[in-house]
Amino acid sequence: MTSENPRARLPVLLLAAAAIAGCQAGGEIDEAAPFVGETVEMIVPFREGGGSDAYARAIAPYLQKHLGSGVQVRVQNVLGASGIQGGNEFALRRRPDGLTLFVTSGSNSLPYLLGEPAVRYDFNDFAGILGSPAGGVVYVSPSTAVRDLASLCRASDLIYGGVSPTGLDMVPLVAFALLDLDVQSILGYQGKGAARVAFEQGETNLDYQTSPAYLASVAPLVDEGTALPMFTFGQVDESGEVVRDPVFPELPSFREAYVTCVGREPAGPGWDAYKAVLVAGFSAQKNIWTHSDAPPARIEALRTAAAAAAADPEFLSLAAELLGGYGFFLGPEAEVVFRRATSLDAASREWLLGLLRDRHGVSL
Amino acid sequence: MIEAAFAALGTLFTPSTLSFVLLGVGVGLMVGILPGLGGTVGMSLALPFIFGMDPDQAIALLIGIAAVVHTADTFPSVLLGVPGSSGSQATIMDGYPLARQGQASRALAAAFFASMAGGVIGAVCIFLVLPVARPMVLAFGSPELLMLAVLGLSMVGILSGDRPARGMVMAASGLLLGAVGAAPATPFYRFTAGNLYLYDGIPLAVLALGLFALPEILDLLAKGERIATEGTQPARGSVLQGLKDVLASKWLVVRSAVLGVGVGFIPGLGGSVVDWISYGVAARTSRDSEGFGSGDIRGVIAPESSNNAKEGGALIPTLLFGIPGSGATAVLLGGFVVLGLQPGPRMLTDNLDVTLLIIWTLALANVFGTLACLSVSGLVARLARVPAARLAPFLLVIMLVGAYQSTRSWGDLIAFLVIGTLAWFLRRADYPLPPLLIGFVLSTSVERNLFLSVERYGWSWLGHPGVLVITAMTVALTWGSMRVSKRAEQR
């Protein structure tokens, strides 16, 4: 607005005044119905059609339903920088009024954990609304010398195919390092789907898949006898222990695999690093957050609505297909679990960075 | 399987499912006509609505969209010289010269019939190869994918016209541009200058629009002319002429369609090059090919047959392995998750009915799409006679909107303008632009698969049988085209 005519400025001033008045009106929140007449936006940092987007769109109508009448819940996709852009937008540009939610995945938490310079958001400034775990199963080809867990640890012909050393592959890579497996890790496949095809082609012979993909594409191979399941990554529970994956109760968790191979309970900085990447990548895979300095009444209402949605049988049947049958972490519980990942101590951090540097040539 | 196929046909021909196919076709046509918007955008638009929908209807809707985008995207390619989506870039090469010669209606009609034939052939092909598709996909490891990408790059030769050295320079620049952003196997961001927009690389739609659209509009405005510089043929006769053209090159249609299915079928090659490959092969293997690039109708028929067929081929890795063969099938995968369908080997057993429904929908939507496009083509072809000064502002807005859909940030608009301006200068200096685009599209494939092949096999992959076969094909095609151009020189 560089117009010299003072009259032309009048409508602009009026608009500005109206906008300010609008903001003030929005500042007073009815404690009993803190969202009436408002629109809640869920920021998904990926394109329509991805896993995060499907999850957000699945839960949005149920959040809306349980937030009460007169509330709209919308999904907005903010793309860029492999998910980091959405986080930056949420943290830096959205007002902490409880009307904006942020749906995160491992692509947001893992770069944060590693201190990627483009990340300008801090999970410590977020309040957890709902968390949902994912799981992963490591399997091996019978073309190798491996027949069971004990022989996995002695095998010397293992080739693992992954996507990127700083993505979800960090979890298996840390696991293999702790087990001291003799494995050649080839990273650079376009996605976990492509890596699974490479496994089927024989280009690799060691792989992992997340639970839904494992059930759909690897379970038939196991039935055929062309894949042998070894262990699950396990789940980090509220007390910080790594327990068996509830979707695969018959498979040992990584902790048990460690005991089988190494002969003692895991401990030390490497183990803490494993738990951190496991939480960031799997145990707290899809999380919904809002700003922690949002009005407390709204945070509370969001948590209540999310808890009700997570118990809604209609949503549960949808979620079972999307997420593979895991439960939910509610509000503060989601935060407690997640903080285990973000409160990595210096020694574990150094261990993790050392692994990436020495074995995978990645200096961060 | 035949029995199951008829059962699936029965599902398709219920009024509710059929109406969703029509709705999908409508959306797909709209998205295809608008430059820069492709199947990815169209399906993304529909995705939020399929929550809670009946799976059959949702699939009809999504496949309806994907099937016809590459039918309708011909309009801007032929009439304006601007790719309607990433699948119809090569159509510009001969389609636009035809429009300038006043033969827009003929080119459009030929393109639509070719699209329909290609789409239906694509559907038939995937039905036939379904039982053996899994082992076929598994035959392409990283070394084979690398050599296929190199085969794609060899198309640069034919697209550089009589300036092969400049074509190579442009292709190399394209490879470099494709390297902007995150590296395939490491968390390093290249050539980003700390700019978050560049972290994911330059979006393909922005590059394609910038390269072809902006320079074309600038030139039209500078000369103040209409697109059609010569008298326009009457619409009715030219539709018939277009059909005759397609019938006259029916083997080209079949060949290009099979090629399209093949390229779509191979995951990771990037469906966006199929039209260029098909154009290049047609130009190298057709008789009297000197007219290619200046208005040969076969230069329209070949890419249009293959880009519709590609969507069929791309469904195979999507359905059976969960790895998308094109941008649109990537979104389709998201839709599957929502509907509770997990792609994988069970799509051939437990979920065979869904797979067959998809194939039928694909074939039917292609027919619907062609009929719809033909019925409006006479009207739309008149655009070519509108003076540029009136058309340009409208086009510019549409293109900016199209570019902005890539990541919905300012970066899209800035990148569009910067690339467009550079492209205008390059065009003025007589540098061919298509090789740049090919280099760009194949850049990641080449880099990723070279890296994987060497990591996995050292150099022994050079002796893999598949690698040798594809290398032989590349050499034969390159040698063939060199001979053709030499003969043309001697004349």
PDB file of C-alpha atoms in Angstrom, chain B residues 281-420:
ATOM      1  CA  VAL B 281      11.875 -44.351 -30.457  1.00  0.00           C
ATOM      2  CA  ALA B 282       9.180 -43.371 -32.943  1.00  0.00           C
ATOM      3  CA  ALA B 283      11.400 -40.727 -34.492  1.00  0.00           C
ATOM      4  CA  ARG B 284      14.274 -43.191 -34.811  1.00  0.00           C
ATOM      5  CA  THR B 285      12.402 -46.136 -36.156  1.00  0.00           C
ATOM      6  CA  SER B 286       9.828 -44.537 -38.471  1.00  0.00           C
ATOM      7  CA  ARG B 287      10.314 -44.146 -42.182  1.00  0.00           C
ATOM      8  CA  ASP B 288      10.699 -40.618 -43.559  1.00  0.00           C
ATOM      9  CA  SER B 289      11.333 -39.256 -40.101  1.00  0.00           C
ATOM     10  CA  GLU B 290      12.734 -35.873 -41.180  1.00  0.00           C
ATOM     11  CA  GLY B 291       9.389 -34.218 -40.465  1.00  0.00           C
ATOM     12  CA  PHE B 292       9.559 -35.032 -36.762  1.00  0.00           C
ATOM     13  CA  GLY B 293       9.812 -31.848 -34.759  1.00  0.00           C
ATOM     14  CA  SER B 294       8.097 -29.694 -37.328  1.00  0.00           C
ATOM     15  CA  GLY B 295       4.606 -31.148 -37.349  1.00  0.00           C
ATOM     16  CA  ASP B 296       4.584 -34.873 -38.056  1.00  0.00           C
ATOM     17  CA  ILE B 297       1.328 -36.352 -36.769  1.00  0.00           C
ATOM     18  CA  ARG B 298       3.181 -39.497 -35.678  1.00  0.00           C
ATOM     19  CA  GLY B 299       5.097 -37.319 -33.205  1.00  0.00           C
ATOM     20  CA  VAL B 300       1.738 -36.725 -31.516  1.00  0.00           C
ATOM     21  CA  ILE B 301       0.412 -40.249 -31.772  1.00  0.00           C
ATOM     22  CA  ALA B 302       3.433 -41.993 -30.233  1.00  0.00           C
ATOM     23  CA  PRO B 303       3.682 -40.109 -26.913  1.00  0.00           C
ATOM     24  CA  GLU B 304      -0.084 -39.935 -26.503  1.00  0.00           C
ATOM     25  CA  SER B 305      -0.489 -43.693 -26.939  1.00  0.00           C
ATOM     26  CA  SER B 306       2.171 -44.420 -24.391  1.00  0.00           C
ATOM     27  CA  ASN B 307       1.310 -41.919 -21.672  1.00  0.00           C
ATOM     28  CA  ASN B 308      -2.161 -43.369 -21.161  1.00  0.00           C
ATOM     29  CA  ALA B 309      -0.798 -46.907 -21.319  1.00  0.00           C
ATOM     30  CA  LYS B 310       1.798 -45.985 -18.717  1.00  0.00           C
ATOM     31  CA  GLU B 311      -0.798 -45.512 -15.985  1.00  0.00           C
ATOM     32  CA  GLY B 312      -1.860 -49.116 -16.534  1.00  0.00           C
ATOM     33  CA  GLY B 313       1.699 -50.366 -16.322  1.00  0.00           C
ATOM     34  CA  ALA B 314       2.399 -48.250 -13.260  1.00  0.00           C
ATOM     35  CA  LEU B 315      -0.445 -50.000 -11.439  1.00  0.00           C
ATOM     36  CA  ILE B 316       1.431 -53.308 -11.413  1.00  0.00           C
ATOM     37  CA  PRO B 317       4.258 -52.396  -9.030  1.00  0.00           C
ATOM     38  CA  THR B 318       1.789 -50.284  -7.066  1.00  0.00           C
ATOM     39  CA  LEU B 319      -0.689 -53.104  -6.527  1.00  0.00           C
ATOM     40  CA  LEU B 320       1.693 -56.018  -6.185  1.00  0.00           C
ATOM     41  CA  PHE B 321       4.617 -54.438  -4.355  1.00  0.00           C
ATOM     42  CA  GLY B 322       3.338 -51.195  -2.885  1.00  0.00           C
ATOM     43  CA  ILE B 323       5.924 -49.188  -4.805  1.00  0.00           C
ATOM     44  CA  PRO B 324       4.331 -46.514  -6.959  1.00  0.00           C
ATOM     45  CA  GLY B 325       5.300 -46.333 -10.636  1.00  0.00           C
ATOM     46  CA  SER B 326       4.149 -42.728 -11.076  1.00  0.00           C
ATOM     47  CA  GLY B 327       3.122 -39.691  -9.085  1.00  0.00           C
ATOM     48  CA  ALA B 328      -0.555 -40.518  -9.455  1.00  0.00           C
ATOM     49  CA  THR B 329      -0.133 -44.104  -8.273  1.00  0.00           C
ATOM     50  CA  ALA B 330       1.744 -42.817  -5.212  1.00  0.00           C
ATOM     51  CA  VAL B 331      -1.400 -40.984  -4.189  1.00  0.00           C
ATOM     52  CA  LEU B 332      -3.487 -44.009  -5.116  1.00  0.00           C
ATOM     53  CA  LEU B 333      -1.476 -45.983  -2.568  1.00  0.00           C
ATOM     54  CA  GLY B 334      -2.526 -43.452   0.071  1.00  0.00           C
ATOM     55  CA  GLY B 335      -6.115 -44.010  -0.995  1.00  0.00           C
ATOM     56  CA  PHE B 336      -5.655 -47.758  -0.599  1.00  0.00           C
ATOM     57  CA  VAL B 337      -4.471 -47.351   2.957  1.00  0.00           C
ATOM     58  CA  VAL B 338      -7.546 -45.307   3.711  1.00  0.00           C
ATOM     59  CA  LEU B 339      -9.760 -47.995   2.218  1.00  0.00           C
ATOM     60  CA  GLY B 340      -8.019 -50.670   4.246  1.00  0.00           C
ATOM     61  CA  LEU B 341      -6.386 -52.310   1.227  1.00  0.00           C
ATOM     62  CA  GLN B 342      -2.752 -53.251   1.623  1.00  0.00           C
ATOM     63  CA  PRO B 343      -0.950 -53.707  -1.681  1.00  0.00           C
ATOM     64  CA  GLY B 344       1.055 -56.896  -1.931  1.00  0.00           C
ATOM     65  CA  PRO B 345       0.802 -60.446  -3.247  1.00  0.00           C
ATOM     66  CA  ARG B 346      -2.734 -60.724  -1.863  1.00  0.00           C
ATOM     67  CA  MET B 347      -3.959 -58.371  -4.586  1.00  0.00           C
ATOM     68  CA  LEU B 348      -3.756 -61.455  -6.825  1.00  0.00           C
ATOM     69  CA  THR B 349      -5.538 -63.789  -4.439  1.00  0.00           C
ATOM     70  CA  ASP B 350      -7.801 -62.443  -1.695  1.00  0.00           C
ATOM     71  CA  ASN B 351      -8.249 -59.050  -3.335  1.00  0.00           C
ATOM     72  CA  LEU B 352      -8.287 -60.164  -6.973  1.00  0.00           C
ATOM     73  CA  ASP B 353     -11.765 -58.668  -7.415  1.00  0.00           C
ATOM     74  CA  VAL B 354     -10.403 -55.214  -6.549  1.00  0.00           C
ATOM     75  CA  THR B 355      -7.501 -55.590  -8.959  1.00  0.00           C
ATOM     76  CA  LEU B 356      -9.820 -56.597 -11.787  1.00  0.00           C
ATOM     77  CA  LEU B 357     -12.218 -53.779 -10.999  1.00  0.00           C
ATOM     78  CA  ILE B 358      -9.296 -51.385 -11.323  1.00  0.00           C
ATOM     79  CA  ILE B 359      -8.388 -52.777 -14.735  1.00  0.00           C
ATOM     80  CA  TRP B 360     -11.965 -52.516 -16.055  1.00  0.00           C
ATOM     81  CA  THR B 361     -12.313 -49.007 -14.684  1.00  0.00           C
ATOM     82  CA  LEU B 362      -9.093 -48.028 -16.387  1.00  0.00           C
ATOM     83  CA  ALA B 363     -10.332 -49.247 -19.765  1.00  0.00           C
ATOM     84  CA  LEU B 364     -13.800 -47.733 -19.447  1.00  0.00           C
ATOM     85  CA  ALA B 365     -12.558 -44.374 -18.150  1.00  0.00           C
ATOM     86  CA  ASN B 366     -10.249 -44.108 -21.151  1.00  0.00           C
ATOM     87  CA  VAL B 367     -13.203 -44.487 -23.502  1.00  0.00           C
ATOM     88  CA  PHE B 368     -15.306 -41.951 -21.586  1.00  0.00           C
ATOM     89  CA  GLY B 369     -12.395 -39.518 -21.460  1.00  0.00           C
ATOM     90  CA  THR B 370     -11.797 -39.651 -25.192  1.00  0.00           C
ATOM     91  CA  LEU B 371     -15.473 -39.134 -26.021  1.00  0.00           C
ATOM     92  CA  ALA B 372     -15.628 -36.143 -23.693  1.00  0.00           C
ATOM     93  CA  CYS B 373     -12.471 -34.591 -25.103  1.00  0.00           C
ATOM     94  CA  LEU B 374     -13.576 -35.110 -28.711  1.00  0.00           C
ATOM     95  CA  SER B 375     -16.888 -33.448 -28.037  1.00  0.00           C
ATOM     96  CA  VAL B 376     -15.290 -30.243 -26.861  1.00  0.00           C
ATOM     97  CA  SER B 377     -12.156 -30.233 -28.995  1.00  0.00           C
ATOM     98  CA  GLY B 378     -13.646 -28.184 -31.836  1.00  0.00           C
ATOM     99  CA  LEU B 379     -14.587 -25.463 -29.390  1.00  0.00           C
ATOM    100  CA  VAL B 380     -11.322 -25.478 -27.500  1.00  0.00           C
ATOM    101  CA  ALA B 381      -9.264 -25.542 -30.718  1.00  0.00           C
ATOM    102  CA  ARG B 382     -10.514 -22.037 -31.460  1.00  0.00           C
ATOM    103  CA  LEU B 383      -8.210 -20.844 -28.677  1.00  0.00           C
ATOM    104  CA  ALA B 384      -5.391 -21.079 -31.185  1.00  0.00           C
ATOM    105  CA  ARG B 385      -6.978 -18.242 -33.143  1.00  0.00           C
ATOM    106  CA  VAL B 386      -7.225 -15.838 -30.210  1.00  0.00           C
ATOM    107  CA  PRO B 387      -4.571 -13.093 -30.382  1.00  0.00           C
ATOM    108  CA  ALA B 388      -1.771 -13.641 -27.906  1.00  0.00           C
ATOM    109  CA  ALA B 389      -2.227 -10.340 -26.118  1.00  0.00           C
ATOM    110  CA  ARG B 390      -5.682 -11.419 -24.974  1.00  0.00           C
ATOM    111  CA  LEU B 391      -4.730 -14.966 -24.110  1.00  0.00           C
ATOM    112  CA  ALA B 392      -1.454 -14.318 -22.325  1.00  0.00           C
ATOM    113  CA  PRO B 393      -2.604 -12.797 -19.010  1.00  0.00           C
ATOM    114  CA  PHE B 394      -5.126 -15.591 -18.559  1.00  0.00           C
ATOM    115  CA  LEU B 395      -2.521 -18.246 -19.346  1.00  0.00           C
ATOM    116  CA  LEU B 396       0.042 -16.707 -17.075  1.00  0.00           C
ATOM    117  CA  VAL B 397      -2.370 -16.833 -14.135  1.00  0.00           C
ATOM    118  CA  ILE B 398      -3.238 -20.469 -14.807  1.00  0.00           C
ATOM    119  CA  MET B 399       0.416 -21.393 -15.032  1.00  0.00           C
ATOM    120  CA  LEU B 400       1.309 -19.616 -11.830  1.00  0.00           C
ATOM    121  CA  VAL B 401      -1.520 -21.461 -10.109  1.00  0.00           C
ATOM    122  CA  GLY B 402      -0.288 -24.717 -11.624  1.00  0.00           C
ATOM    123  CA  ALA B 403       3.286 -24.101 -10.511  1.00  0.00           C
ATOM    124  CA  TYR B 404       2.108 -23.074  -7.056  1.00  0.00           C
ATOM    125  CA  GLN B 405       0.433 -26.453  -6.562  1.00  0.00           C
ATOM    126  CA  SER B 406       3.830 -28.151  -6.356  1.00  0.00           C
ATOM    127  CA  THR B 407       4.664 -27.201  -2.795  1.00  0.00           C
ATOM    128  CA  ARG B 408       2.311 -24.258  -2.238  1.00  0.00           C
ATOM    129  CA  SER B 409       5.042 -21.877  -1.247  1.00  0.00           C
ATOM    130  CA  TRP B 410       6.523 -18.686  -2.699  1.00  0.00           C
ATOM    131  CA  GLY B 411       9.496 -20.701  -3.848  1.00  0.00           C
ATOM    132  CA  ASP B 412       7.352 -22.297  -6.575  1.00  0.00           C
ATOM    133  CA  LEU B 413       6.528 -18.932  -8.118  1.00  0.00           C
ATOM    134  CA  ILE B 414      10.061 -17.609  -7.869  1.00  0.00           C
ATOM    135  CA  ALA B 415      11.519 -20.801  -9.331  1.00  0.00           C
ATOM    136  CA  PHE B 416       8.968 -20.694 -12.175  1.00  0.00           C
ATOM    137  CA  LEU B 417       9.904 -17.141 -13.104  1.00  0.00           C
ATOM    138  CA  VAL B 418      13.656 -17.683 -12.811  1.00  0.00           C
ATOM    139  CA  ILE B 419      13.611 -20.909 -14.832  1.00  0.00           C
ATOM    140  CA  GLY B 420      11.253 -19.373 -17.388  1.00  0.00           C
TER     141      GLY B 420
END
